[in-house]
mmCIF file of C-alpha atoms in Angstrom:
data_model
loop_
_atom_site.group_PDB
_atom_site.id
_atom_site.type_symbol
_atom_site.label_atom_id
_atom_site.label_comp_id
_atom_site.label_asym_id
_atom_site.label_seq_id
_atom_site.Cartn_x
_atom_site.Cartn_y
_atom_site.Cartn_z
ATOM 1 C CA LEU F 1 39.138 99.103 130.083
ATOM 2 C CA PHE F 2 40.083 99.494 126.477
ATOM 3 C CA ARG F 3 40.835 102.908 125.152
ATOM 4 C CA SER F 4 41.060 103.765 121.521
ATOM 5 C CA GLY F 5 41.942 106.888 119.729
ATOM 6 C CA ALA F 6 44.980 109.132 119.893
ATOM 7 C CA SER F 7 47.233 106.825 121.928
ATOM 8 C CA ASP F 8 46.717 103.929 119.467
ATOM 9 C CA ARG F 9 47.635 106.181 116.571
ATOM 10 C CA ARG F 10 50.750 107.360 118.382
ATOM 11 C CA GLY F 11 51.792 103.754 119.045
ATOM 12 C CA SER F 12 51.338 102.758 115.405
ATOM 13 C CA GLY F 13 53.275 105.888 114.332
ATOM 14 C CA VAL F 14 56.210 104.791 116.508
ATOM 15 C CA ILE F 15 56.136 101.311 114.947
ATOM 16 C CA VAL F 16 56.117 102.776 111.417
ATOM 17 C CA ALA F 17 58.997 105.114 112.326
ATOM 18 C CA LEU F 18 61.004 102.169 113.715
ATOM 19 C CA LEU F 19 60.382 100.118 110.553
ATOM 20 C CA ILE F 20 61.462 103.003 108.301
ATOM 21 C CA SER F 21 64.578 103.546 110.464
ATOM 22 C CA ALA F 22 65.436 99.840 110.215
ATOM 23 C CA LEU F 23 64.970 99.951 106.434
ATOM 24 C CA ILE F 24 67.271 102.994 106.166
ATOM 25 C CA ALA F 25 69.862 101.258 108.396
ATOM 26 C CA VAL F 26 69.847 98.131 106.196
ATOM 27 C CA ALA F 27 70.209 100.277 103.041
ATOM 28 C CA LEU F 28 73.124 102.232 104.558
ATOM 29 C CA ALA F 29 74.855 99.032 105.713
ATOM 30 C CA SER F 30 74.509 97.540 102.210
ATOM 31 C CA TYR F 31 75.868 100.728 100.642
ATOM 32 C CA LEU F 32 78.865 100.790 103.009
ATOM 33 C CA ASN F 33 79.576 97.122 102.301
ATOM 34 C CA LEU F 34 79.450 97.795 98.544
ATOM 35 C CA ASN F 35 81.883 100.712 98.918
ATOM 36 C CA LEU F 36 84.313 98.659 101.010
ATOM 37 C CA THR F 37 84.205 95.808 98.491
ATOM 38 C CA SER F 38 84.805 98.228 95.605
ATOM 39 C CA THR F 39 87.766 99.763 97.430
ATOM 40 C CA ARG F 40 89.308 96.346 98.110
ATOM 41 C CA LEU F 41 88.805 95.303 94.491
ATOM 42 C CA ALA F 42 90.358 98.547 93.202
ATOM 43 C CA LYS F 43 93.376 98.068 95.495
ATOM 44 C CA ARG F 44 93.781 94.455 94.374
ATOM 45 C CA THR F 45 93.572 95.485 90.708
ATOM 46 C CA PHE F 46 96.149 98.229 91.268
ATOM 47 C CA ASN F 47 98.485 95.739 92.971
ATOM 48 C CA GLY F 48 97.988 93.260 90.128
ATOM 49 C CA TYR F 49 98.949 95.777 87.458
ATOM 50 C CA SER F 50 101.896 96.937 89.574
ATOM 51 C CA ALA F 51 103.062 93.321 89.873
ATOM 52 C CA LEU F 52 102.819 93.020 86.085
ATOM 53 C CA ASN F 53 105.009 96.114 85.713
ATOM 54 C CA VAL F 54 107.562 94.631 88.114
ATOM 55 C CA ALA F 55 107.608 91.368 86.111
ATOM 56 C CA GLU F 56 108.144 93.355 82.901
ATOM 57 C CA ALA F 57 111.062 95.166 84.551
ATOM 58 C CA GLY F 58 112.622 91.789 85.351
ATOM 59 C CA VAL F 59 112.148 90.631 81.755
ATOM 60 C CA GLU F 60 113.757 93.848 80.524
ATOM 61 C CA GLU F 61 116.818 93.072 82.653
ATOM 62 C CA ALA F 62 117.109 89.659 80.989
ATOM 63 C CA VAL F 63 116.676 91.108 77.485
ATOM 64 C CA TRP F 64 119.288 93.761 78.322
ATOM 65 C CA SER F 65 121.715 90.981 79.320
ATOM 66 C CA PHE F 66 120.982 89.118 76.057
ATOM 67 C CA ASN F 67 121.625 92.281 74.039
ATOM 68 C CA ARG F 68 124.881 92.966 75.885
ATOM 69 C CA MET F 69 126.000 89.365 75.348
ATOM 70 C CA THR F 70 125.179 89.579 71.630
ATOM 71 C CA GLY F 71 127.197 92.817 71.503
ATOM 72 C CA GLY F 72 130.230 90.990 72.884
ATOM 73 C CA ALA F 73 130.157 92.055 76.548
ATOM 74 C CA THR F 74 131.792 89.425 78.738
ATOM 75 C CA ASP F 75 130.006 90.647 81.862
ATOM 76 C CA ALA F 76 126.507 90.526 80.381
ATOM 77 C CA TRP F 77 125.263 88.044 82.973
ATOM 78 C CA SER F 78 127.208 89.402 85.961
ATOM 79 C CA GLY F 79 125.049 89.430 89.067
ATOM 80 C CA TRP F 80 123.047 86.476 87.749
ATOM 81 C CA THR F 81 123.351 82.957 89.124
ATOM 82 C CA THR F 82 124.181 80.494 86.369
ATOM 83 C CA GLY F 83 124.030 76.748 86.151
ATOM 84 C CA GLY F 84 124.550 74.858 82.918
ATOM 85 C CA SER F 85 123.071 77.046 80.216
ATOM 86 C CA ALA F 86 120.458 78.651 82.501
ATOM 87 C CA ALA F 87 120.622 81.901 84.452
ATOM 88 C CA TRP F 88 118.367 83.322 87.156
ATOM 89 C CA ARG F 89 118.206 86.331 89.416
ATOM 90 C CA LYS F 90 115.935 87.923 92.013
ATOM 91 C CA PHE F 91 115.438 91.683 91.840
ATOM 92 C CA SER F 92 114.130 93.210 95.047
ATOM 93 C CA ASP F 93 115.463 96.759 95.032
ATOM 94 C CA PHE F 94 112.223 98.392 93.884
ATOM 95 C CA GLN F 95 111.157 101.562 95.709
ATOM 96 C CA PHE F 96 107.401 102.189 95.832
ATOM 97 C CA GLY F 97 107.055 103.953 99.147
ATOM 98 C CA PRO F 98 106.845 102.993 102.805
ATOM 99 C CA GLY F 99 105.125 99.726 103.601
ATOM 100 C CA VAL F 100 105.173 98.434 100.016
ATOM 101 C CA SER F 101 107.385 95.575 98.897
ATOM 102 C CA ALA F 102 107.967 94.147 95.441
ATOM 103 C CA TRP F 103 110.296 91.609 93.874
ATOM 104 C CA ALA F 104 110.813 89.856 90.561
ATOM 105 C CA LYS F 105 112.399 86.453 90.026
ATOM 106 C CA VAL F 106 113.670 85.962 86.475
ATOM 107 C CA TYR F 107 114.757 82.677 84.903
ATOM 108 C CA VAL F 108 116.432 82.292 81.499
ATOM 109 C CA ASP F 109 116.567 78.762 80.109
ATOM 110 C CA ASN F 110 119.506 79.364 77.732
ATOM 111 C CA ALA F 111 121.725 82.313 78.565
ATOM 112 C CA HIS F 112 124.183 81.652 75.709
ATOM 113 C CA PRO F 113 122.010 80.498 72.806
ATOM 114 C CA PRO F 114 123.215 79.914 69.266
ATOM 115 C CA ALA F 115 121.796 82.236 66.617
ATOM 116 C CA SER F 116 118.981 79.866 65.647
ATOM 117 C CA ALA F 117 117.810 79.117 69.227
ATOM 118 C CA ARG F 118 114.737 80.651 70.831
ATOM 119 C CA PRO F 119 115.491 81.094 74.538
ATOM 120 C CA LYS F 120 112.709 81.561 77.073
ATOM 121 C CA VAL F 121 112.554 84.188 79.783
ATOM 122 C CA ILE F 122 110.195 83.479 82.675
ATOM 123 C CA ALA F 123 109.496 86.140 85.292
ATOM 124 C CA GLN F 124 107.451 85.916 88.468
ATOM 125 C CA SER F 125 106.735 89.013 90.529
ATOM 126 C CA SER F 126 105.043 90.060 93.728
ATOM 127 C CA PHE F 127 103.640 93.424 94.787
ATOM 128 C CA GLY F 128 101.824 94.302 97.985
ATOM 129 C CA GLY F 129 101.613 96.456 101.043
ATOM 130 C CA THR F 130 102.146 95.578 104.675
ATOM 131 C CA GLY F 131 99.323 93.458 106.055
ATOM 132 C CA GLU F 132 97.784 92.555 102.694
ATOM 133 C CA THR F 133 98.102 89.509 100.489
ATOM 134 C CA PRO F 134 100.553 90.393 97.700
ATOM 135 C CA ALA F 135 99.511 90.137 94.074
ATOM 136 C CA LEU F 136 101.557 87.649 92.052
ATOM 137 C CA LYS F 137 102.069 87.781 88.283
ATOM 138 C CA MET F 138 104.002 85.582 85.908
ATOM 139 C CA LEU F 139 105.291 86.260 82.382
ATOM 140 C CA GLU F 140 106.855 83.924 79.851
ATOM 141 C CA LEU F 141 108.561 85.209 76.713
ATOM 142 C CA THR F 142 110.163 83.357 73.853
ATOM 143 C CA LEU F 143 112.915 85.399 72.233
ATOM 144 C CA ARG F 144 114.301 85.225 68.709
ATOM 145 C CA ARG F 145 116.983 87.113 66.895
ATOM 146 C CA ARG F 146 116.188 89.291 63.932
ATOM 147 C CA ALA F 147 118.006 91.787 61.800
ATOM 148 C CA TYR F 148 117.905 95.460 62.716
ATOM 149 C CA VAL F 149 116.292 96.200 59.347
ATOM 150 C CA ALA F 150 114.362 92.993 58.795
ATOM 151 C CA ASN F 151 111.897 94.531 56.360
ATOM 152 C CA GLY F 152 113.965 97.443 55.128
ATOM 153 C CA LEU F 153 114.535 98.526 51.574
ATOM 154 C CA VAL F 154 118.143 99.023 50.513
ATOM 155 C CA ALA F 155 119.400 100.117 47.084
ATOM 156 C CA ARG F 156 122.638 101.398 45.642
ATOM 157 C CA ASP F 157 121.615 104.087 43.091
ATOM 158 C CA THR F 158 117.990 103.630 42.151
ATOM 159 C CA VAL F 159 114.994 101.473 42.901
ATOM 160 C CA VAL F 160 112.877 100.207 40.013
ATOM 161 C CA PHE F 161 109.365 98.952 40.651
ATOM 162 C CA ASN F 162 107.534 96.709 38.215
ATOM 163 C CA GLY F 163 103.877 95.809 38.305
ATOM 164 C CA THR F 164 100.607 97.608 38.680
ATOM 165 C CA ASN F 165 100.404 97.581 42.477
ATOM 166 C CA ALA F 166 103.931 98.523 43.642
ATOM 167 C CA SER F 167 104.097 100.985 46.543
ATOM 168 C CA VAL F 168 106.479 102.201 49.229
ATOM 169 C CA ASP F 169 105.677 103.798 52.563
ATOM 170 C CA SER F 170 108.005 105.558 54.956
ATOM 171 C CA TRP F 171 108.038 106.891 58.467
ATOM 172 C CA ASN F 172 110.302 109.494 59.992
ATOM 173 C CA SER F 173 110.862 108.668 63.658
ATOM 174 C CA ASN F 174 112.668 111.951 64.333
ATOM 175 C CA PRO F 175 110.611 114.785 62.823
#
């Protein structure tokens, strides 16, 4: 009735082969899941840094308007919506390729500050592709005026240094 021998060994060999195949399948599934997670994380990080760049571009637009206003331009804030002393604008004309959208909303709390004021620029941005959750970033800057040569050294004919530890350093920005 009971047989032993070669057929039992073949049956146990099949079971061992099935167990090894299942172990390899679980390892491959885990590896694929790790790769997919890494790809999603890399894409999300890329979108986050791109959103930060878009927010910085919006801040640059506000700083450009401040600089033009300080220079006397009457149209420094043209294209911006103003209310009271504040100004705000949404920039959405960024071109990153098909299926990618980005925008930056910029708010300035005091668009016409006196010389001693420290206006704030707040920018919020979004960056993302079609079908994915966009990455959002926010920046807040506090501006202040300073002289073009705030720490410069100016003399008429000569410069006289007194003391034992007097030194001067220079840098040529256009070699």
